[in-house]
PDB file of C-alpha atoms in Angstrom:
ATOM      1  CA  UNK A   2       1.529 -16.965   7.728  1.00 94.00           C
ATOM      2  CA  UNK A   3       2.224 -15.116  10.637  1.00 95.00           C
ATOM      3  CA  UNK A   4       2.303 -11.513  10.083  1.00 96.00           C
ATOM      4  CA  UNK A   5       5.388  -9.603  11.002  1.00 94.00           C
ATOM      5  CA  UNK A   6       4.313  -6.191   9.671  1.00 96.00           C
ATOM      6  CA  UNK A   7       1.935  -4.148   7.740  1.00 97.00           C
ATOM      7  CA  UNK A   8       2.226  -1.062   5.258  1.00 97.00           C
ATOM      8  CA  UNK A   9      -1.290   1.638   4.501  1.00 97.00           C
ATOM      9  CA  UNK A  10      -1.592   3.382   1.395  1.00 96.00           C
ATOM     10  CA  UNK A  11      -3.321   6.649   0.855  1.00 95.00           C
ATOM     11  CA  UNK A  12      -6.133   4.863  -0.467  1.00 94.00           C
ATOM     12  CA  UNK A  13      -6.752   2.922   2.983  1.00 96.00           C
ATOM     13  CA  UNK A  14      -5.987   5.358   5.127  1.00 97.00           C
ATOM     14  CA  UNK A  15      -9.000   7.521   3.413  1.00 96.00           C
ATOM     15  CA  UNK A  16     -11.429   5.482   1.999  1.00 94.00           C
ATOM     16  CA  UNK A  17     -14.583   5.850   4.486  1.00 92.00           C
ATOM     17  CA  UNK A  18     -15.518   2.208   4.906  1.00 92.00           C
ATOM     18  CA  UNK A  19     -16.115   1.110   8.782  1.00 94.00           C
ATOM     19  CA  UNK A  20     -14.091  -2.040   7.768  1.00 96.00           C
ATOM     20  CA  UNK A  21     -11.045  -0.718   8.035  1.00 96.00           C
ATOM     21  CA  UNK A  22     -11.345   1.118  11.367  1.00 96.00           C
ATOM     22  CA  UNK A  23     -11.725  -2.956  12.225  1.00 97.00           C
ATOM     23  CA  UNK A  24      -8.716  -3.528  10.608  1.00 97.00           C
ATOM     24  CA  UNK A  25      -6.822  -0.694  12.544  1.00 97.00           C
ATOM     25  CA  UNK A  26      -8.295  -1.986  15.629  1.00 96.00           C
ATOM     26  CA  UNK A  27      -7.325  -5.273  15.584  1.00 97.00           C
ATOM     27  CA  UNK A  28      -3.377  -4.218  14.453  1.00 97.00           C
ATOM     28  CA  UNK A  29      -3.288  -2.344  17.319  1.00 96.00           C
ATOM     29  CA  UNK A  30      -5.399  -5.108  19.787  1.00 96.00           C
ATOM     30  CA  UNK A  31      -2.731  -7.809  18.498  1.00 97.00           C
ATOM     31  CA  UNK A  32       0.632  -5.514  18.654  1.00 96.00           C
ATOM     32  CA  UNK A  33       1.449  -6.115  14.453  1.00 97.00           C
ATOM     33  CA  UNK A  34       4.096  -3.784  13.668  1.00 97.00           C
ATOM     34  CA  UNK A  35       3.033  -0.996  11.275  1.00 97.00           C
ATOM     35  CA  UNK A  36       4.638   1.300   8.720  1.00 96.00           C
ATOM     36  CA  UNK A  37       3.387   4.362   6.481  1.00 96.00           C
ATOM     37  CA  UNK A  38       5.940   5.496   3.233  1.00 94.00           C
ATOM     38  CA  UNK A  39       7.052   9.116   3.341  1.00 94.00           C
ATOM     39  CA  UNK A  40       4.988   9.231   0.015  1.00 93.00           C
ATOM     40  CA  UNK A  41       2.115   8.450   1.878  1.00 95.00           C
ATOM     41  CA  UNK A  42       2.286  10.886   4.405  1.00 95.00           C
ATOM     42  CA  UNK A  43       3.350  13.792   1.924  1.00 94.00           C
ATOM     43  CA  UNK A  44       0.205  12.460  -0.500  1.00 94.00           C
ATOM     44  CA  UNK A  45      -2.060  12.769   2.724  1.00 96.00           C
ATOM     45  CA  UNK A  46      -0.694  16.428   3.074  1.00 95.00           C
ATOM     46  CA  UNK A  47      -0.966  17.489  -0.525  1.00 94.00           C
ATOM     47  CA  UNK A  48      -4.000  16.191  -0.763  1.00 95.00           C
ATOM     48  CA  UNK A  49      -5.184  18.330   2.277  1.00 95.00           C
ATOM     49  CA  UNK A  50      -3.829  21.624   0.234  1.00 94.00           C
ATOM     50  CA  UNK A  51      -5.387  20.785  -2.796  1.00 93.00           C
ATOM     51  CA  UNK A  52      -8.296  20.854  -1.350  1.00 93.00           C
ATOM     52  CA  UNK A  53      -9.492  17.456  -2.706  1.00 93.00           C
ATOM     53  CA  UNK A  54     -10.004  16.147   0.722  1.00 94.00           C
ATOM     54  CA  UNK A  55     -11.620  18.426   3.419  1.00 95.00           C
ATOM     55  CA  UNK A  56      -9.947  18.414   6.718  1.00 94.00           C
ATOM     56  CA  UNK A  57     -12.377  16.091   8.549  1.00 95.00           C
ATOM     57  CA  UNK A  58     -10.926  13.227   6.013  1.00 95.00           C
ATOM     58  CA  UNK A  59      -7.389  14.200   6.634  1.00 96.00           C
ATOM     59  CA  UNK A  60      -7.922  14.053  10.304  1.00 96.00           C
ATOM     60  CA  UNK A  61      -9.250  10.590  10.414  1.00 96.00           C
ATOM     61  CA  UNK A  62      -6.718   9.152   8.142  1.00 96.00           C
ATOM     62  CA  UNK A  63      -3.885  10.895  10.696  1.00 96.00           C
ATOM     63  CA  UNK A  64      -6.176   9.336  13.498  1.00 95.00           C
ATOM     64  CA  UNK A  65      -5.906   5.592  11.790  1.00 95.00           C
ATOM     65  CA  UNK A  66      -2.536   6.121  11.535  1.00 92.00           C
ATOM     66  CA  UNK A  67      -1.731   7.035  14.767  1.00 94.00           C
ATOM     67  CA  UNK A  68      -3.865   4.647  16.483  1.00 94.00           C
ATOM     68  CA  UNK A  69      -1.731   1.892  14.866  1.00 96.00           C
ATOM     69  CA  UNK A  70       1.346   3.305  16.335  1.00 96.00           C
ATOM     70  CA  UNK A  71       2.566   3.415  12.581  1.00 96.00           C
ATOM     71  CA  UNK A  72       6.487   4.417  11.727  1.00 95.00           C
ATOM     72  CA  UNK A  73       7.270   6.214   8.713  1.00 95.00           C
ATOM     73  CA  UNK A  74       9.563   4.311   6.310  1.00 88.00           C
ATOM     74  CA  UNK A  75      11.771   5.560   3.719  1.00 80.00           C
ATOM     75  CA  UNK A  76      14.095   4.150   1.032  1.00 75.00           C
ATOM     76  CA  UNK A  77      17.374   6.057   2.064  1.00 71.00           C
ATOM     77  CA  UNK A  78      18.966   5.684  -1.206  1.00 69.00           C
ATOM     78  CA  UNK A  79      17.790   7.902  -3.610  1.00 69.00           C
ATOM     79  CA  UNK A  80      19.665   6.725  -6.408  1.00 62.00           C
ATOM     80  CA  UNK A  81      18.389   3.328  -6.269  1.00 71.00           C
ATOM     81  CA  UNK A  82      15.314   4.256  -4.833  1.00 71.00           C
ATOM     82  CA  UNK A  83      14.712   5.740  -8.756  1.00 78.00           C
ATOM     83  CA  UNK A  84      15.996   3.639 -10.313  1.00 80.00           C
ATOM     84  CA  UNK A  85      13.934   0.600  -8.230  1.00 84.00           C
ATOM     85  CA  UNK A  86      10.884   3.207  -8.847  1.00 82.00           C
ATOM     86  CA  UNK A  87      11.795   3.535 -12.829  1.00 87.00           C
ATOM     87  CA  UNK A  88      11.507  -0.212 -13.148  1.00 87.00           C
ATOM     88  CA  UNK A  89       8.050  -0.479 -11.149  1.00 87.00           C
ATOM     89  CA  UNK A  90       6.683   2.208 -13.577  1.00 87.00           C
ATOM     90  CA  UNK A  91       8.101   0.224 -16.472  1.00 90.00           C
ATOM     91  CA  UNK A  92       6.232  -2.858 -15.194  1.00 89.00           C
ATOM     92  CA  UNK A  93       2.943  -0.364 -14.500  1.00 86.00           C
ATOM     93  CA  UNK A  94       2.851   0.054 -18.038  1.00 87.00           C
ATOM     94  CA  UNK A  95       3.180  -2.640 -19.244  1.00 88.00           C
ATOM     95  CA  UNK A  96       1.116  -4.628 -16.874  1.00 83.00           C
ATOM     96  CA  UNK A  97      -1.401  -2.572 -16.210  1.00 84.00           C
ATOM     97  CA  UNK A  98      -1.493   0.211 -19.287  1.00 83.00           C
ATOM     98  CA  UNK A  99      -1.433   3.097 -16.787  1.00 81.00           C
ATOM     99  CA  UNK A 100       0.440   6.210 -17.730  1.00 79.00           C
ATOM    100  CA  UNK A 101       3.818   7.487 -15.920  1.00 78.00           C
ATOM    101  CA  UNK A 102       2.161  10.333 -14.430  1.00 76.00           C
ATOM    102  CA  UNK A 103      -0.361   8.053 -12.339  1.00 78.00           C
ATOM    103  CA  UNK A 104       1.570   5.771 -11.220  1.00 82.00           C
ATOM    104  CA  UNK A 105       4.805   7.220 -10.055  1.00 85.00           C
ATOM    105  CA  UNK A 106       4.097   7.837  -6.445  1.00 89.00           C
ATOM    106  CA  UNK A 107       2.464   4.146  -6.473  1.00 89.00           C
ATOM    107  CA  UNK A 108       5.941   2.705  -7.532  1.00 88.00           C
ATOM    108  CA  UNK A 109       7.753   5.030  -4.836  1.00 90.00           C
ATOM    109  CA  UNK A 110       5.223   3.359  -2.235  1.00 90.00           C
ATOM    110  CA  UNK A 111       6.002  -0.246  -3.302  1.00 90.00           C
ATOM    111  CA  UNK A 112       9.972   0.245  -3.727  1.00 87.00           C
ATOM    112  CA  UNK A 113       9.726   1.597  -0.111  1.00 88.00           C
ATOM    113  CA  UNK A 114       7.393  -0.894   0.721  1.00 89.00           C
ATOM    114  CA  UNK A 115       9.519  -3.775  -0.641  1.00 87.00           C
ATOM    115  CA  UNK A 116      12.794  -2.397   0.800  1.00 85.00           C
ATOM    116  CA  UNK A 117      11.636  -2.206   4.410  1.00 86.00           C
ATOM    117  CA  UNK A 118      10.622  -6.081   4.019  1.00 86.00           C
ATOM    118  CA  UNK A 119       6.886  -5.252   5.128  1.00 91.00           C
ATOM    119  CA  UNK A 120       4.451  -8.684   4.792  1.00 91.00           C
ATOM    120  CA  UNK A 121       1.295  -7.154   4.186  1.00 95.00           C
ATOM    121  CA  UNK A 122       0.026  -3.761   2.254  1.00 95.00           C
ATOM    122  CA  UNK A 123      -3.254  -2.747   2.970  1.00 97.00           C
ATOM    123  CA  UNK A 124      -4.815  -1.017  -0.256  1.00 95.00           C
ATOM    124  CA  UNK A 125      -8.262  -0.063  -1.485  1.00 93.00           C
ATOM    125  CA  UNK A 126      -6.389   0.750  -4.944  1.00 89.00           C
ATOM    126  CA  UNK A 127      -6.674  -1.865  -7.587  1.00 81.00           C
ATOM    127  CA  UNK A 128      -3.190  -1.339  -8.772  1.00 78.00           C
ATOM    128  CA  UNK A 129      -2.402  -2.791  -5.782  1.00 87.00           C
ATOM    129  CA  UNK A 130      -4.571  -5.198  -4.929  1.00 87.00           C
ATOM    130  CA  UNK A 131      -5.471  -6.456  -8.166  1.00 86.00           C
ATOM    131  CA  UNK A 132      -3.344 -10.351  -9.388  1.00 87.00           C
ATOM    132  CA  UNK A 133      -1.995  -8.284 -12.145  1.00 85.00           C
ATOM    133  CA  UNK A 134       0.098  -6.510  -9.991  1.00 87.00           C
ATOM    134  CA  UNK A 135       2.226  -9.828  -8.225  1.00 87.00           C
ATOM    135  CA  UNK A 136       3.648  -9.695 -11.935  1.00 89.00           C
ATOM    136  CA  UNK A 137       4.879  -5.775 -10.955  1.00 89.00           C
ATOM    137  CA  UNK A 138       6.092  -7.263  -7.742  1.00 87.00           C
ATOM    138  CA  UNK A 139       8.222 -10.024  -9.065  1.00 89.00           C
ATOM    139  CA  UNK A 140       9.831  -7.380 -11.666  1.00 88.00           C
ATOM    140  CA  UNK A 141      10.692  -4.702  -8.677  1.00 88.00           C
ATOM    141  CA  UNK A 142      12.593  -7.479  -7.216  1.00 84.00           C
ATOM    142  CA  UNK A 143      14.062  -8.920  -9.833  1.00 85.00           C
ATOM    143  CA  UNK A 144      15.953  -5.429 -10.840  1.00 82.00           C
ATOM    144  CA  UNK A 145      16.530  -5.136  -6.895  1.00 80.00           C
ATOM    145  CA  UNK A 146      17.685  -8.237  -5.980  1.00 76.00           C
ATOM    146  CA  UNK A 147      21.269  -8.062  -6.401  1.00 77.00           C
ATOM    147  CA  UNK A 148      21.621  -4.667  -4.602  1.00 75.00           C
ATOM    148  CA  UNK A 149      19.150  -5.476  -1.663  1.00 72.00           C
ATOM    149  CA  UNK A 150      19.063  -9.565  -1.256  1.00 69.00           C
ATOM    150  CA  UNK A 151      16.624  -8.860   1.384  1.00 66.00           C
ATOM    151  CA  UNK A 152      14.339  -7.925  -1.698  1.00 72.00           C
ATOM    152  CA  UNK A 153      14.913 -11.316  -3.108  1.00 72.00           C
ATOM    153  CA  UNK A 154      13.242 -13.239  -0.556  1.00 72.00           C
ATOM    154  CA  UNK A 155      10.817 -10.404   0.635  1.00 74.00           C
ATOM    155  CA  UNK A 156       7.166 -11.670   0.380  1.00 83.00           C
ATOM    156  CA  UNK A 157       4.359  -8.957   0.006  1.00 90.00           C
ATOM    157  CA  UNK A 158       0.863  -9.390   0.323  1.00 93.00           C
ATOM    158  CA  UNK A 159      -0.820  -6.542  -1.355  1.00 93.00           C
ATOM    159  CA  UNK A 160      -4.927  -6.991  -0.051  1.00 95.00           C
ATOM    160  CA  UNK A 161      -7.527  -4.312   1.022  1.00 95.00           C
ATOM    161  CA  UNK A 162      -9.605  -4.336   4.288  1.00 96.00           C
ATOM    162  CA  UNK A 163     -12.363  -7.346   3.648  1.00 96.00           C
ATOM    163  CA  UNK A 164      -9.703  -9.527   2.664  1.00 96.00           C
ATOM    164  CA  UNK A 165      -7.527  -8.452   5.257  1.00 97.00           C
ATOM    165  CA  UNK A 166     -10.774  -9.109   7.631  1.00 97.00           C
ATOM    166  CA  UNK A 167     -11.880 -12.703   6.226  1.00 97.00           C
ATOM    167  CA  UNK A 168      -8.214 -13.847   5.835  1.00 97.00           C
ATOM    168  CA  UNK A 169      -6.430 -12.762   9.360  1.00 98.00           C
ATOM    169  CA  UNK A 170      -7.122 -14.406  13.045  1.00 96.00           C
ATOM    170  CA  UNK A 171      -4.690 -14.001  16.041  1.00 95.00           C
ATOM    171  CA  UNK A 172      -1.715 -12.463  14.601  1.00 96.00           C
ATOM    172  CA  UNK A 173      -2.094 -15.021  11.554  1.00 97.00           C
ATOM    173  CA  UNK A 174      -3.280 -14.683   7.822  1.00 97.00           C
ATOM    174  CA  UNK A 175      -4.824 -17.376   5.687  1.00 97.00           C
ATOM    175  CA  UNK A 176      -2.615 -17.247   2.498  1.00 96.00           C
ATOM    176  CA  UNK A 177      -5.432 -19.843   0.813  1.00 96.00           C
ATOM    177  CA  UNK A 178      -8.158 -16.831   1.709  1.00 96.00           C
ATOM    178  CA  UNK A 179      -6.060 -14.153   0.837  1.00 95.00           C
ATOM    179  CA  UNK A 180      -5.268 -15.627  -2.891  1.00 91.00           C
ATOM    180  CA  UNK A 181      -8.754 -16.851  -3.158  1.00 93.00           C
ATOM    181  CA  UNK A 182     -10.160 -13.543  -2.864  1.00 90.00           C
ATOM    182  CA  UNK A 183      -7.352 -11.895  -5.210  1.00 85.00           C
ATOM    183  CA  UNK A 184      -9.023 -11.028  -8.238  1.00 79.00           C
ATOM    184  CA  UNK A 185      -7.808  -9.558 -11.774  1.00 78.00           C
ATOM    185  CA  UNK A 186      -8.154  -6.128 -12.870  1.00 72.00           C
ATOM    186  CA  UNK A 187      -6.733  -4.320 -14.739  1.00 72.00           C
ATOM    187  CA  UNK A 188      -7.177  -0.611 -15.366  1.00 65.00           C
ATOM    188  CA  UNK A 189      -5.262   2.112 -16.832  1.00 62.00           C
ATOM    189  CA  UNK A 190      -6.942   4.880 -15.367  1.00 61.00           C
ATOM    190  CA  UNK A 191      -6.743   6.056 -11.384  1.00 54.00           C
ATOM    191  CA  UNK A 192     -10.391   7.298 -10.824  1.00 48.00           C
ATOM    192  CA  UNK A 193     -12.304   4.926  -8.905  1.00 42.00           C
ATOM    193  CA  UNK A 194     -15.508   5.240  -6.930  1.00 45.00           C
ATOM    194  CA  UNK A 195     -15.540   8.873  -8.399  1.00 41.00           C
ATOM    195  CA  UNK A 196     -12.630  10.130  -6.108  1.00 46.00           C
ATOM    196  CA  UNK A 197      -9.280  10.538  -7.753  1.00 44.00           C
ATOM    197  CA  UNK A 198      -7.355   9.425  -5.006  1.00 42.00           C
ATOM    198  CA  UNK A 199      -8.490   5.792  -5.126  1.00 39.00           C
TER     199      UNK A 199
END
């Protein structure tokens, strides 16, 4: 599949593994069209204040984003935005057993995600990346479809950096690698590796 466009969560943008300075490197070497949520950015910030990230970590996630040339997205409509978002946390639940409170900038991220049309969304969270969520996917655009038919046809990729890395060549991705290397988890909590923003 050739890739038209690619999305960063928090989670990529600050987890501190070399691959995905790689990954940056070869969006920006190959000209791949990038995007970053307003969620994202405002996480990123909060984040910063909190004082759960020190400002060396901030700085290198603005730095990754920047180097990709990355546009912020939104979803204009806030009414349907929620209501897209209230269905994604629905199918969190369910799916996944995580509570409300964790997951509802996640489902923000994806409804923007989905609504811009973006191909590929580069994660290191597993309520992203994991199979479980295509099932999340298909349910966002189910309840969206007949308000945004671009959301019917929309295909996203949700993978984090090594898959990204064994899977893409030249402005392509290996769809076979990509759901080859797809694996099930499911987890209701959001710590992971210890930091809380994983």
């Amino acid at each position: 599949m050739k890739v038209r466009s690619v999305s960063f969560d928090t989670s990529f943008l600050l987890h501190n593994k070399p691959s995905i300075d790689t990954v940056t490197k070869l969006l920006e070497r190959d000209n791949i069209p990038c995007f970053i949520t307003t969620t994202v950015v405002s996480e990123l910030e909060q984040l910063k204040i909190w004082g759960r990230i020190t400002k060396f970590e901030y700085k290198h996630a603005i730095k990754r984003w920047k180097n990709t040339h990355a546009k912020v997205i939104d979803f204009k409509n806030r009414l349907l935005s929620d209501a897209f978002g209230k269905a994604c946390i629905r199918s969190m639940e369910k799916h996944h057993g995580v509570s409300k409170e964790n997951i509802a900038n996640d489902c923000s991220i994806l409804v923007s995600t989905l609504k811009n049309g973006v191909d590929l969304f580069l994660s290191e969270d597993f309520h992203f990346t994991s199979e479980i969520t295509k099932e999340v996917i298909k349910e966002v655009k189910s309840a969206a479809c007949t308000e945004y038919h671009q959301m019917c046809d929309s295909i996203l990729y949700s993978i984090n950096a090594e898959t990204f890395l064994d899977a893409y060549n030249n402005g392509n991705i290996d769809l076979d690698i990509v759901k080859s290397k797809i694996i099930s988890i499911r987890k209701s909590g959001k710590r992971l590796n210890d930091r809380k923003y994983y």
